[in-house]
JSON list of C-alpha atoms in Angstrom, two decimals:
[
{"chain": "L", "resi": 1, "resn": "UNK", "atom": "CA", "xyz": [26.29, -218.03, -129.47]},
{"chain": "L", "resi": 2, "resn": "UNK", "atom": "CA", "xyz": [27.12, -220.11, -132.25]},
{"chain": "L", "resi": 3, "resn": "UNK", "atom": "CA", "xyz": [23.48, -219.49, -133.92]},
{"chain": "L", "resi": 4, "resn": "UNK", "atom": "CA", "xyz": [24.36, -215.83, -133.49]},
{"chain": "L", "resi": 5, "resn": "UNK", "atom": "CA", "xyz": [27.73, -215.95, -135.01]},
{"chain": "L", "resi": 6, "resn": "UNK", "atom": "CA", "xyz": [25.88, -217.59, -138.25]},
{"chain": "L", "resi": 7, "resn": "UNK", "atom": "CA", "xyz": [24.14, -214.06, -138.50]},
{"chain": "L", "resi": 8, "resn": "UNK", "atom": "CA", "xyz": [27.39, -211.87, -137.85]},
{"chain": "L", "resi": 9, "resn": "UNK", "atom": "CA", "xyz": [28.64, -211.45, -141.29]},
{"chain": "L", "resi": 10, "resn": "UNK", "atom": "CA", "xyz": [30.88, -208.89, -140.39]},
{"chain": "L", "resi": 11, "resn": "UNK", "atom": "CA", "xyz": [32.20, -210.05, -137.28]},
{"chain": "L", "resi": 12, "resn": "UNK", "atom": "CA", "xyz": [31.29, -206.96, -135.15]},
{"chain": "L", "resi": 13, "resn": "UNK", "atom": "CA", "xyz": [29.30, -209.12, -132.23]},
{"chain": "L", "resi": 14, "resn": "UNK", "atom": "CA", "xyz": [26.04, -207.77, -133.51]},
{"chain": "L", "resi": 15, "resn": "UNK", "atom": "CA", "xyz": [23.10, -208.80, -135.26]},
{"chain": "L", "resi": 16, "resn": "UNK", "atom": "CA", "xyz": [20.19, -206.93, -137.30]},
{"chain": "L", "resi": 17, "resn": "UNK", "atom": "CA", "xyz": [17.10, -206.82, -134.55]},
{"chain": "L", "resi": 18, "resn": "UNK", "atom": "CA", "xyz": [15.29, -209.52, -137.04]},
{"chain": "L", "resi": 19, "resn": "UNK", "atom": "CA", "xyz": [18.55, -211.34, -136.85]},
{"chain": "L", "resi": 20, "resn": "UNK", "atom": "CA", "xyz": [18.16, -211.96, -133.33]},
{"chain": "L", "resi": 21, "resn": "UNK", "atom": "CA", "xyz": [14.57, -212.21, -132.84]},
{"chain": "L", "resi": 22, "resn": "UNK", "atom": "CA", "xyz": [15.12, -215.12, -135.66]},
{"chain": "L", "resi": 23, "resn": "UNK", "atom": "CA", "xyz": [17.63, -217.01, -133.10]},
{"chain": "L", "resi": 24, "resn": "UNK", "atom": "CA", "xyz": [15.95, -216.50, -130.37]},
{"chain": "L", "resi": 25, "resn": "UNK", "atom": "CA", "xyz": [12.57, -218.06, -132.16]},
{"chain": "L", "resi": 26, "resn": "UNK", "atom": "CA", "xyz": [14.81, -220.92, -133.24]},
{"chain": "L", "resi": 27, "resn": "UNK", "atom": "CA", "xyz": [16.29, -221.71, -129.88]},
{"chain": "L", "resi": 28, "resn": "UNK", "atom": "CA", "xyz": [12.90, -221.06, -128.17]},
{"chain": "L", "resi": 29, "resn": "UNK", "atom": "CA", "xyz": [14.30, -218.81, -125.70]},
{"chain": "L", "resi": 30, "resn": "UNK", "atom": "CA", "xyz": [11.11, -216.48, -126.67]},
{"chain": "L", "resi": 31, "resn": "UNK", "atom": "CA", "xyz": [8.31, -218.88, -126.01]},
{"chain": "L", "resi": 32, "resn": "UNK", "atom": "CA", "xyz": [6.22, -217.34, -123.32]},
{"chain": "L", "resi": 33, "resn": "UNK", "atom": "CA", "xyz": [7.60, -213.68, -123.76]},
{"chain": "L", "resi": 34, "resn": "UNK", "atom": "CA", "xyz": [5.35, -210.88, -124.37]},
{"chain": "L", "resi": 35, "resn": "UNK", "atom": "CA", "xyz": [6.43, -208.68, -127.73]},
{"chain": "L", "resi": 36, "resn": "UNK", "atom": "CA", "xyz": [6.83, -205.82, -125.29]},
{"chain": "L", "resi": 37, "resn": "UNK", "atom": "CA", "xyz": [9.46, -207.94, -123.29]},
{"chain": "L", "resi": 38, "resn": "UNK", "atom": "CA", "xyz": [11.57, -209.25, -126.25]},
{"chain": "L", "resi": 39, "resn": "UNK", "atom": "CA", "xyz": [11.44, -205.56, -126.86]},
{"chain": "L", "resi": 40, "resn": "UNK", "atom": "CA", "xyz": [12.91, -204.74, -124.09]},
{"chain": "L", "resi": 41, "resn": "UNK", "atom": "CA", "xyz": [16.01, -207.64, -124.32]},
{"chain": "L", "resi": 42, "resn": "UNK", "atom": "CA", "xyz": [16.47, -205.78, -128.08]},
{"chain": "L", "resi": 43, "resn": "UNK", "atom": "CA", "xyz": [16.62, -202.35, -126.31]},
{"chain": "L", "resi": 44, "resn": "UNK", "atom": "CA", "xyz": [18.84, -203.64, -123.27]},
{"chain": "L", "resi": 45, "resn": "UNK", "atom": "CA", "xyz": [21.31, -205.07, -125.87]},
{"chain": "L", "resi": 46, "resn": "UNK", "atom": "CA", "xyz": [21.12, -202.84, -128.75]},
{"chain": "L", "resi": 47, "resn": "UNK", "atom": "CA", "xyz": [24.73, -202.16, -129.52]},
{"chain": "L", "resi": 48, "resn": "UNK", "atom": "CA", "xyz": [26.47, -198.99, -128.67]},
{"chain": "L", "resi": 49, "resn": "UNK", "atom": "CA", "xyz": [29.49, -198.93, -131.40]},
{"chain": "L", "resi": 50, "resn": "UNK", "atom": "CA", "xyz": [29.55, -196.54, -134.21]},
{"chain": "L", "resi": 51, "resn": "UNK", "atom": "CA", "xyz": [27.62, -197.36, -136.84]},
{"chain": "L", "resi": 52, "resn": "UNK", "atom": "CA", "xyz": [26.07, -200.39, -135.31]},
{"chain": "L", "resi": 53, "resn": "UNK", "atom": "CA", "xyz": [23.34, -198.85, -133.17]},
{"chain": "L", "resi": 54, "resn": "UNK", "atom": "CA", "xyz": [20.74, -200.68, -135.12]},
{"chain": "L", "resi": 55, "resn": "UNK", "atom": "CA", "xyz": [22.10, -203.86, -134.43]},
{"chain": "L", "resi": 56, "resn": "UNK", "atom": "CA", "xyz": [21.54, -206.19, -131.04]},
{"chain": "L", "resi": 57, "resn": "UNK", "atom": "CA", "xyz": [24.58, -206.81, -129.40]},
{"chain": "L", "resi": 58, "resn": "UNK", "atom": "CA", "xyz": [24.54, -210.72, -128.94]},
{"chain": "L", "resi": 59, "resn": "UNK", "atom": "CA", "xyz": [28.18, -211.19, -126.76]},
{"chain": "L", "resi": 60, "resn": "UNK", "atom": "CA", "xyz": [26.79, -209.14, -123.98]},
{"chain": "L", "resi": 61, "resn": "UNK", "atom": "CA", "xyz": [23.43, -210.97, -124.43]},
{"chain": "L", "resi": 62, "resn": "UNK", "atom": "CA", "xyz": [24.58, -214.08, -124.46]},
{"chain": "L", "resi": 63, "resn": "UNK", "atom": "CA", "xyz": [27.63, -213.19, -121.61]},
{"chain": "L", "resi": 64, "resn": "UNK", "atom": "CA", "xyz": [24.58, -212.24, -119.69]},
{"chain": "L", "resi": 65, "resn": "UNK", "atom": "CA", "xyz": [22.07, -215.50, -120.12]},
{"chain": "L", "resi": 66, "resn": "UNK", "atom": "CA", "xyz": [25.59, -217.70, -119.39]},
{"chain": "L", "resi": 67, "resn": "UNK", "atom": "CA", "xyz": [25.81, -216.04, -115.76]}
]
């Protein structure tokens, strides 16, 4: 979460799509994935507040991968 946090410069638990394919390259959680399957984890989290639709919606994400 922290790496995710780095990204969030407005503190709205949500990165730019680049944002978190970036983290998720760095922490090598996408090694073996297929682009059409990190596709779907951007379209699974893609935030749902106003104004943030383009965005990825890391809390839920990472909520999610902690369970």
């Amino acid at each position: 979460k922290p790496y995710f946090q780095a990204r969030d410069f407005n503190h709205q638990g949500s990165v730019s799509i680049s944002q978190f394919r970036s983290v998720l390259d760095f922490l090598n959680l996408s090694r073996g994935l297929k682009e059409d399957e990190v596709s779907t984890l951007v379209t699974a989290f893609r935030s749902n507040k106003a104004g943030y639709f383009d965005k990825v919606d890391y809390v839920t994400f990472c909520t999610n991968v902690d369970q």
